[in-house]
Amino acid sequence: MRKSTALWTALGIAAVPAAAVVAGSFYFYRLAVERAPKKFLDADPGLQPNPDVQTETTASREWWAAQNFEHRSLLSGDGLKLHAYYLPAKTPTKRTAILAHGYSGDASIMSGVSKFYHEELGMNILVPDARGHGRSEGAYIGYGWHERVDYLGWIRRMIAQDGPQAEIVLHGISMGGATVMMTSGEDLPPHVKAIVEDCGYTSVRAELEHQMKRMYKLPAFPMLPATEALTKIRAGYSFTEASALEQVRRCRTPMLFIHGSNDVFVPTSMVYELYEACPADKDLLIVDGAGHGDSFLIDKAAYTDKVKQFLQNRLSEPAAAD
């Protein structure tokens, strides 16, 4: 009788932490993956607005608000209605920049880069709301993994519009940077001439491990594997398979890597690993003093000059500023 009681007591004790892990996995899924306002990011010290660049930010947002965007839609492979903003160039062209925004944002946060491609480079711009963001449908965030397939759809849409002379540049920031890197490992059509990734992470698992330690002082095990298992069931992907690093190893498209030297949200060290892994033509820009997603604003001249230089001779038509 005593052995039976001891066994049930031991099982009960073991069940307590197991139940806590299960409960924790649901908590972190809702926090990080499920579509919902991410209020916890508002106070993150690594994401605070830089007061030195507010004038530029305000000007970009005002420019965005003043544009007469066309609204485009795309049906994803899993049946979601996705939304994008399209703005044709002032002078007709077959060159289009397809942009990718970051986690918990929407297309409008790409206003500065959108203005650069449209006004300075004279290109059409297509700026999708990622699934689970903005006007796009979706109950979860794919961290770039499912979005890579969505971007293949947007690429095909622009080729169908502009024909065989279509020339496309992909440019993403933060999760958008990871999105375009994950897209880079797919079988891209030759119309995609260049990719610009800004402060993307090596993999979803590596980024979430970093955030669990940085934000919650927690080890990855056992909470991250439990949340990953729940994500696989509910969202259909795992954090491990969602690897920009593995996709970049298969990249054959010229890629420019950009990162801020002071990025603590996506560690600057990640960009060196990504850059070294890429077998395609490539270049690297580290923006001194820039935090996460701030490189364009902190040193706009260096950023835009590097992008122009990288795109030179990779697009058949000259840039509007030339």
GROMACS .gro file of C-alpha atoms in nm:
model
  322
    1MET     CA    1   0.000   0.000   0.000
    2ARG     CA    2   0.283   0.233   0.090
    3LYS     CA    3   0.453   0.163  -0.246
    4SER     CA    4   0.131   0.244  -0.430
    5THR     CA    5   0.088   0.568  -0.238
    6ALA     CA    6   0.449   0.664  -0.301
    7LEU     CA    7   0.409   0.594  -0.673
    8TRP     CA    8   0.100   0.811  -0.704
    9THR     CA    9   0.270   1.084  -0.503
   10ALA     CA   10   0.571   1.074  -0.736
   11LEU     CA   11   0.348   1.085  -1.042
   12GLY     CA   12   0.158   1.377  -0.895
   13ILE     CA   13   0.477   1.568  -0.828
   14ALA     CA   14   0.597   1.498  -1.183
   15ALA     CA   15   0.265   1.613  -1.327
   16VAL     CA   16   0.292   1.956  -1.167
   17PRO     CA   17   0.592   2.079  -1.372
   18ALA     CA   18   0.454   1.906  -1.682
   19ALA     CA   19   0.127   2.096  -1.644
   20ALA     CA   20   0.322   2.417  -1.592
   21VAL     CA   21   0.514   2.360  -1.916
   22VAL     CA   22   0.192   2.295  -2.108
   23ALA     CA   23   0.033   2.608  -1.962
   24GLY     CA   24   0.349   2.803  -2.039
   25SER     CA   25   0.350   2.686  -2.400
   26PHE     CA   26  -0.003   2.820  -2.450
   27TYR     CA   27   0.100   3.149  -2.287
   28PHE     CA   28   0.406   3.193  -2.510
   29TYR     CA   29   0.212   3.088  -2.820
   30ARG     CA   30  -0.045   3.359  -2.754
   31LEU     CA   31   0.233   3.605  -2.674
   32ALA     CA   32   0.462   3.541  -2.970
   33VAL     CA   33   0.277   3.357  -3.247
   34GLU     CA   34  -0.096   3.423  -3.228
   35ARG     CA   35  -0.230   3.729  -3.405
   36ALA     CA   36  -0.283   3.991  -3.134
   37PRO     CA   37  -0.148   4.335  -3.036
   38LYS     CA   38   0.205   4.289  -2.902
   39LYS     CA   39   0.188   4.540  -2.618
   40PHE     CA   40   0.483   4.377  -2.442
   41LEU     CA   41   0.711   4.526  -2.709
   42ASP     CA   42   0.611   4.884  -2.626
   43ALA     CA   43   0.843   4.900  -2.325
   44ASP     CA   44   1.126   4.693  -2.474
   45PRO     CA   45   1.448   4.895  -2.433
   46GLY     CA   46   1.583   4.752  -2.757
   47LEU     CA   47   1.291   4.890  -2.960
   48GLN     CA   48   1.245   5.242  -2.828
   49PRO     CA   49   1.206   5.519  -3.089
   50ASN     CA   50   1.521   5.719  -3.145
   51PRO     CA   51   1.439   6.087  -3.078
   52ASP     CA   52   1.717   6.197  -3.314
   53VAL     CA   53   1.531   6.066  -3.619
   54GLN     CA   54   1.172   6.163  -3.544
   55THR     CA   55   1.169   6.437  -3.810
   56GLU     CA   56   1.259   6.184  -4.080
   57THR     CA   57   1.006   5.935  -3.944
   58THR     CA   58   0.728   6.194  -3.944
   59ALA     CA   59   0.812   6.307  -4.299
   60SER     CA   60   0.804   5.948  -4.427
   61ARG     CA   61   0.469   5.880  -4.263
   62GLU     CA   62   0.323   6.198  -4.409
   63TRP     CA   63   0.449   6.096  -4.753
   64TRP     CA   64   0.285   5.754  -4.716
   65ALA     CA   65  -0.046   5.906  -4.609
   66ALA     CA   66  -0.045   6.137  -4.911
   67GLN     CA   67  -0.003   5.860  -5.172
   68ASN     CA   68  -0.286   5.723  -5.383
   69PHE     CA   69  -0.209   5.354  -5.337
   70GLU     CA   70  -0.378   5.080  -5.534
   71HIS     CA   71  -0.499   4.794  -5.317
   72ARG     CA   72  -0.389   4.451  -5.437
   73SER     CA   73  -0.499   4.112  -5.308
   74LEU     CA   74  -0.359   3.762  -5.333
   75LEU     CA   75  -0.503   3.427  -5.227
   76SER     CA   76  -0.238   3.231  -5.040
   77GLY     CA   77  -0.182   2.861  -5.088
   78ASP     CA   78  -0.366   2.791  -4.763
   79GLY     CA   79  -0.665   3.006  -4.852
   80LEU     CA   80  -0.588   3.341  -4.687
   81LYS     CA   81  -0.674   3.669  -4.857
   82LEU     CA   82  -0.356   3.874  -4.843
   83HIS     CA   83  -0.338   4.249  -4.898
   84ALA     CA   84  -0.072   4.477  -5.045
   85TYR     CA   85  -0.031   4.844  -5.134
   86TYR     CA   86   0.091   4.915  -5.487
   87LEU     CA   87   0.221   5.248  -5.613
   88PRO     CA   88   0.333   5.274  -5.977
   89ALA     CA   89   0.636   5.485  -6.055
   90LYS     CA   90   0.583   5.838  -6.184
   91THR     CA   91   0.749   5.733  -6.510
   92PRO     CA   92   0.633   5.392  -6.639
   93THR     CA   93   0.885   5.118  -6.562
   94LYS     CA   94   0.909   4.741  -6.530
   95ARG     CA   95   1.121   4.770  -6.215
   96THR     CA   96   0.947   4.697  -5.885
   97ALA     CA   97   1.063   4.687  -5.523
   98ILE     CA   98   0.865   4.436  -5.317
   99LEU     CA   99   0.908   4.531  -4.952
  100ALA     CA  100   0.862   4.329  -4.633
  101HIS     CA  101   0.780   4.480  -4.293
  102GLY     CA  102   0.865   4.357  -3.945
  103TYR     CA  103   0.697   4.171  -3.662
  104SER     CA  104   0.369   4.315  -3.529
  105GLY     CA  105   0.375   4.605  -3.778
  106ASP     CA  106   0.208   4.657  -4.113
  107ALA     CA  107   0.301   4.784  -4.458
  108SER     CA  108   0.300   5.148  -4.349
  109ILE     CA  109   0.607   5.107  -4.128
  110MET     CA  110   0.804   5.065  -4.451
  111SER     CA  111   0.721   5.425  -4.545
  112GLY     CA  112   1.080   5.549  -4.542
  113VAL     CA  113   1.218   5.273  -4.763
  114SER     CA  114   0.906   5.292  -4.983
  115LYS     CA  115   0.967   5.661  -5.042
  116PHE     CA  116   1.332   5.594  -5.126
  117TYR     CA  117   1.254   5.334  -5.393
  118HIS     CA  118   0.968   5.534  -5.541
  119GLU     CA  119   1.108   5.887  -5.529
  120GLU     CA  120   1.484   5.837  -5.560
  121LEU     CA  121   1.506   5.520  -5.769
  122GLY     CA  122   1.193   5.575  -5.975
  123MET     CA  123   1.056   5.226  -5.912
  124ASN     CA  124   0.711   5.081  -5.865
  125ILE     CA  125   0.660   4.964  -5.507
  126LEU     CA  126   0.453   4.674  -5.377
  127VAL     CA  127   0.425   4.664  -4.998
  128PRO     CA  128   0.231   4.364  -4.861
  129ASP     CA  129   0.079   4.333  -4.517
  130ALA     CA  130   0.227   4.004  -4.396
  131ARG     CA  131  -0.019   3.729  -4.307
  132GLY     CA  132  -0.155   3.793  -3.959
  133HIS     CA  133  -0.082   4.167  -3.993
  134GLY     CA  134  -0.257   4.476  -4.122
  135ARG     CA  135  -0.532   4.409  -4.375
  136SER     CA  136  -0.417   4.056  -4.451
  137GLU     CA  137  -0.598   3.756  -4.310
  138GLY     CA  138  -0.432   3.503  -4.084
  139ALA     CA  139  -0.457   3.393  -3.722
  140TYR     CA  140  -0.085   3.355  -3.660
  141ILE     CA  141   0.256   3.503  -3.740
  142GLY     CA  142   0.487   3.291  -3.953
  143TYR     CA  143   0.812   3.477  -3.876
  144GLY     CA  144   0.893   3.471  -4.247
  145TRP     CA  145   0.854   3.097  -4.305
  146HIS     CA  146   0.504   3.078  -4.445
  147GLU     CA  147   0.545   3.434  -4.568
  148ARG     CA  148   0.823   3.321  -4.802
  149VAL     CA  149   0.563   3.126  -5.000
  150ASP     CA  150   0.333   3.428  -4.996
  151TYR     CA  151   0.615   3.639  -5.142
  152LEU     CA  152   0.662   3.389  -5.423
  153GLY     CA  153   0.299   3.461  -5.504
  154TRP     CA  154   0.355   3.838  -5.502
  155ILE     CA  155   0.659   3.791  -5.726
  156ARG     CA  156   0.454   3.590  -5.974
  157ARG     CA  157   0.185   3.858  -5.963
  158MET     CA  158   0.433   4.130  -6.064
  159ILE     CA  159   0.579   3.915  -6.343
  160ALA     CA  160   0.228   3.851  -6.474
  161GLN     CA  161   0.168   4.227  -6.472
  162ASP     CA  162   0.497   4.343  -6.625
  163GLY     CA  163   0.586   4.048  -6.845
  164PRO     CA  164   0.929   3.906  -6.930
  165GLN     CA  165   1.099   4.245  -6.881
  166ALA     CA  166   0.994   4.262  -6.515
  167GLU     CA  167   1.280   4.334  -6.275
  168ILE     CA  168   1.225   4.286  -5.904
  169VAL     CA  169   1.414   4.381  -5.589
  170LEU     CA  170   1.315   4.231  -5.253
  171HIS     CA  171   1.386   4.444  -4.945
  172GLY     CA  172   1.288   4.352  -4.590
  173ILE     CA  173   1.354   4.484  -4.241
  174SER     CA  174   1.359   4.274  -3.919
  175MET     CA  175   1.107   3.990  -3.967
  176GLY     CA  176   1.083   4.126  -4.321
  177GLY     CA  177   1.458   4.075  -4.354
  178ALA     CA  178   1.413   3.714  -4.243
  179THR     CA  179   1.123   3.682  -4.489
  180VAL     CA  180   1.328   3.786  -4.792
  181MET     CA  181   1.619   3.565  -4.682
  182MET     CA  182   1.386   3.268  -4.645
  183THR     CA  183   1.246   3.350  -4.988
  184SER     CA  184   1.600   3.360  -5.129
  185GLY     CA  185   1.644   2.986  -5.084
  186GLU     CA  186   1.349   2.903  -5.306
  187ASP     CA  187   1.364   2.856  -5.683
  188LEU     CA  188   1.336   3.222  -5.773
  189PRO     CA  189   1.268   3.337  -6.129
  190PRO     CA  190   1.547   3.534  -6.300
  191HIS     CA  191   1.331   3.846  -6.278
  192VAL     CA  192   1.439   3.880  -5.911
  193LYS     CA  193   1.760   4.075  -5.956
  194ALA     CA  194   1.865   4.153  -5.599
  195ILE     CA  195   1.769   4.113  -5.234
  196VAL     CA  196   1.831   4.357  -4.948
  197GLU     CA  197   1.792   4.221  -4.597
  198ASP     CA  198   1.811   4.452  -4.297
  199CYS     CA  199   1.851   4.312  -3.942
  200GLY     CA  200   1.692   3.973  -4.004
  201TYR     CA  201   1.760   3.677  -3.773
  202THR     CA  202   1.938   3.350  -3.848
  203SER     CA  203   1.639   3.135  -3.750
  204VAL     CA  204   1.316   3.165  -3.557
  205ARG     CA  205   1.445   2.923  -3.296
  206ALA     CA  206   1.768   3.118  -3.243
  207GLU     CA  207   1.579   3.447  -3.217
  208LEU     CA  208   1.324   3.312  -2.969
  209GLU     CA  209   1.599   3.153  -2.760
  210HIS     CA  210   1.765   3.494  -2.750
  211GLN     CA  211   1.443   3.668  -2.647
  212MET     CA  212   1.354   3.414  -2.377
  213LYS     CA  213   1.692   3.476  -2.218
  214ARG     CA  214   1.696   3.853  -2.274
  215MET     CA  215   1.335   3.935  -2.184
  216TYR     CA  216   1.235   3.660  -1.941
  217LYS     CA  217   1.566   3.526  -1.804
  218LEU     CA  218   1.451   3.176  -1.900
  219PRO     CA  219   1.647   2.890  -2.057
  220ALA     CA  220   1.515   2.763  -2.388
  221PHE     CA  221   1.433   2.421  -2.243
  222PRO     CA  222   1.165   2.312  -2.174
  223MET     CA  223   0.939   2.605  -2.267
  224LEU     CA  224   1.062   2.670  -2.620
  225PRO     CA  225   1.032   2.309  -2.742
  226ALA     CA  226   0.683   2.291  -2.589
  227THR     CA  227   0.579   2.615  -2.762
  228GLU     CA  228   0.735   2.490  -3.084
  229ALA     CA  229   0.527   2.171  -3.065
  230LEU     CA  230   0.210   2.374  -3.011
  231THR     CA  231   0.303   2.603  -3.302
  232LYS     CA  232   0.349   2.301  -3.528
  233ILE     CA  233  -0.002   2.183  -3.439
  234ARG     CA  234  -0.175   2.521  -3.462
  235ALA     CA  235   0.025   2.709  -3.727
  236GLY     CA  236   0.180   2.425  -3.925
  237TYR     CA  237   0.549   2.509  -3.890
  238SER     CA  238   0.832   2.459  -3.644
  239PHE     CA  239   1.079   2.717  -3.518
  240THR     CA  240   1.367   2.493  -3.622
  241GLU     CA  241   1.266   2.454  -3.987
  242ALA     CA  242   1.205   2.830  -4.016
  243SER     CA  243   1.572   2.902  -4.079
  244ALA     CA  244   1.694   3.198  -4.280
  245LEU     CA  245   2.046   3.059  -4.241
  246GLU     CA  246   1.962   2.735  -4.421
  247GLN     CA  247   1.773   2.921  -4.693
  248VAL     CA  248   2.057   3.167  -4.748
  249ARG     CA  249   2.291   2.873  -4.806
  250ARG     CA  250   2.082   2.795  -5.116
  251CYS     CA  251   2.062   3.155  -5.235
  252ARG     CA  252   2.170   3.232  -5.592
  253THR     CA  253   2.047   3.593  -5.602
  254PRO     CA  254   2.278   3.886  -5.517
  255MET     CA  255   2.213   3.990  -5.157
  256LEU     CA  256   2.302   4.297  -4.953
  257PHE     CA  257   2.313   4.241  -4.576
  258ILE     CA  258   2.257   4.541  -4.345
  259HIS     CA  259   2.261   4.554  -3.964
  260GLY     CA  260   2.299   4.812  -3.691
  261SER     CA  261   2.609   4.787  -3.472
  262ASN     CA  262   2.402   4.842  -3.155
  263ASP     CA  263   2.120   4.596  -3.225
  264VAL     CA  264   2.035   4.399  -2.911
  265PHE     CA  265   1.694   4.273  -3.029
  266VAL     CA  266   1.839   4.076  -3.320
  267PRO     CA  267   2.206   4.051  -3.222
  268THR     CA  268   2.447   4.203  -3.469
  269SER     CA  269   2.650   3.882  -3.454
  270MET     CA  270   2.376   3.706  -3.653
  271VAL     CA  271   2.445   3.905  -3.969
  272TYR     CA  272   2.804   3.783  -3.991
  273GLU     CA  273   2.687   3.421  -3.978
  274LEU     CA  274   2.430   3.490  -4.248
  275TYR     CA  275   2.676   3.679  -4.467
  276GLU     CA  276   2.936   3.403  -4.448
  277ALA     CA  277   2.675   3.138  -4.535
  278CYS     CA  278   2.557   3.311  -4.853
  279PRO     CA  279   2.725   3.170  -5.168
  280ALA     CA  280   2.581   3.437  -5.401
  281ASP     CA  281   2.725   3.777  -5.488
  282LYS     CA  282   2.695   3.976  -5.168
  283ASP     CA  283   2.790   4.283  -4.971
  284LEU     CA  284   2.764   4.390  -4.608
  285LEU     CA  285   2.688   4.723  -4.439
  286ILE     CA  286   2.714   4.770  -4.062
  287VAL     CA  287   2.561   5.103  -3.960
  288ASP     CA  288   2.753   5.242  -3.666
  289GLY     CA  289   2.536   5.334  -3.367
  290ALA     CA  290   2.212   5.197  -3.510
  291GLY     CA  291   1.978   4.985  -3.301
  292HIS     CA  292   1.720   4.738  -3.427
  293GLY     CA  293   1.556   4.851  -3.750
  294ASP     CA  294   1.711   5.199  -3.721
  295SER     CA  295   1.986   5.179  -3.981
  296PHE     CA  296   1.793   5.359  -4.256
  297LEU     CA  297   1.711   5.645  -4.019
  298ILE     CA  298   2.043   5.670  -3.834
  299ASP     CA  299   2.260   5.701  -4.146
  300LYS     CA  300   2.027   5.744  -4.441
  301ALA     CA  301   2.304   5.863  -4.673
  302ALA     CA  302   2.527   5.559  -4.614
  303TYR     CA  303   2.227   5.326  -4.635
  304THR     CA  304   2.082   5.461  -4.958
  305ASP     CA  305   2.423   5.501  -5.121
  306LYS     CA  306   2.503   5.137  -5.046
  307VAL     CA  307   2.170   5.017  -5.184
  308LYS     CA  308   2.214   5.226  -5.501
  309GLN     CA  309   2.567   5.095  -5.544
  310PHE     CA  310   2.452   4.737  -5.493
  311LEU     CA  311   2.171   4.769  -5.747
  312GLN     CA  312   2.392   4.936  -6.006
  313ASN     CA  313   2.440   4.708  -6.308
  314ARG     CA  314   2.195   4.457  -6.160
  315LEU     CA  315   1.896   4.646  -6.299
  316SER     CA  316   1.884   4.716  -6.671
  317GLU     CA  317   1.722   5.058  -6.642
  318PRO     CA  318   1.913   5.345  -6.480
  319ALA     CA  319   1.791   5.476  -6.147
  320ALA     CA  320   1.585   5.794  -6.159
  321ALA     CA  321   1.854   5.979  -5.966
  322ASP     CA  322   2.126   5.894  -6.222
   0.00000   0.00000   0.00000
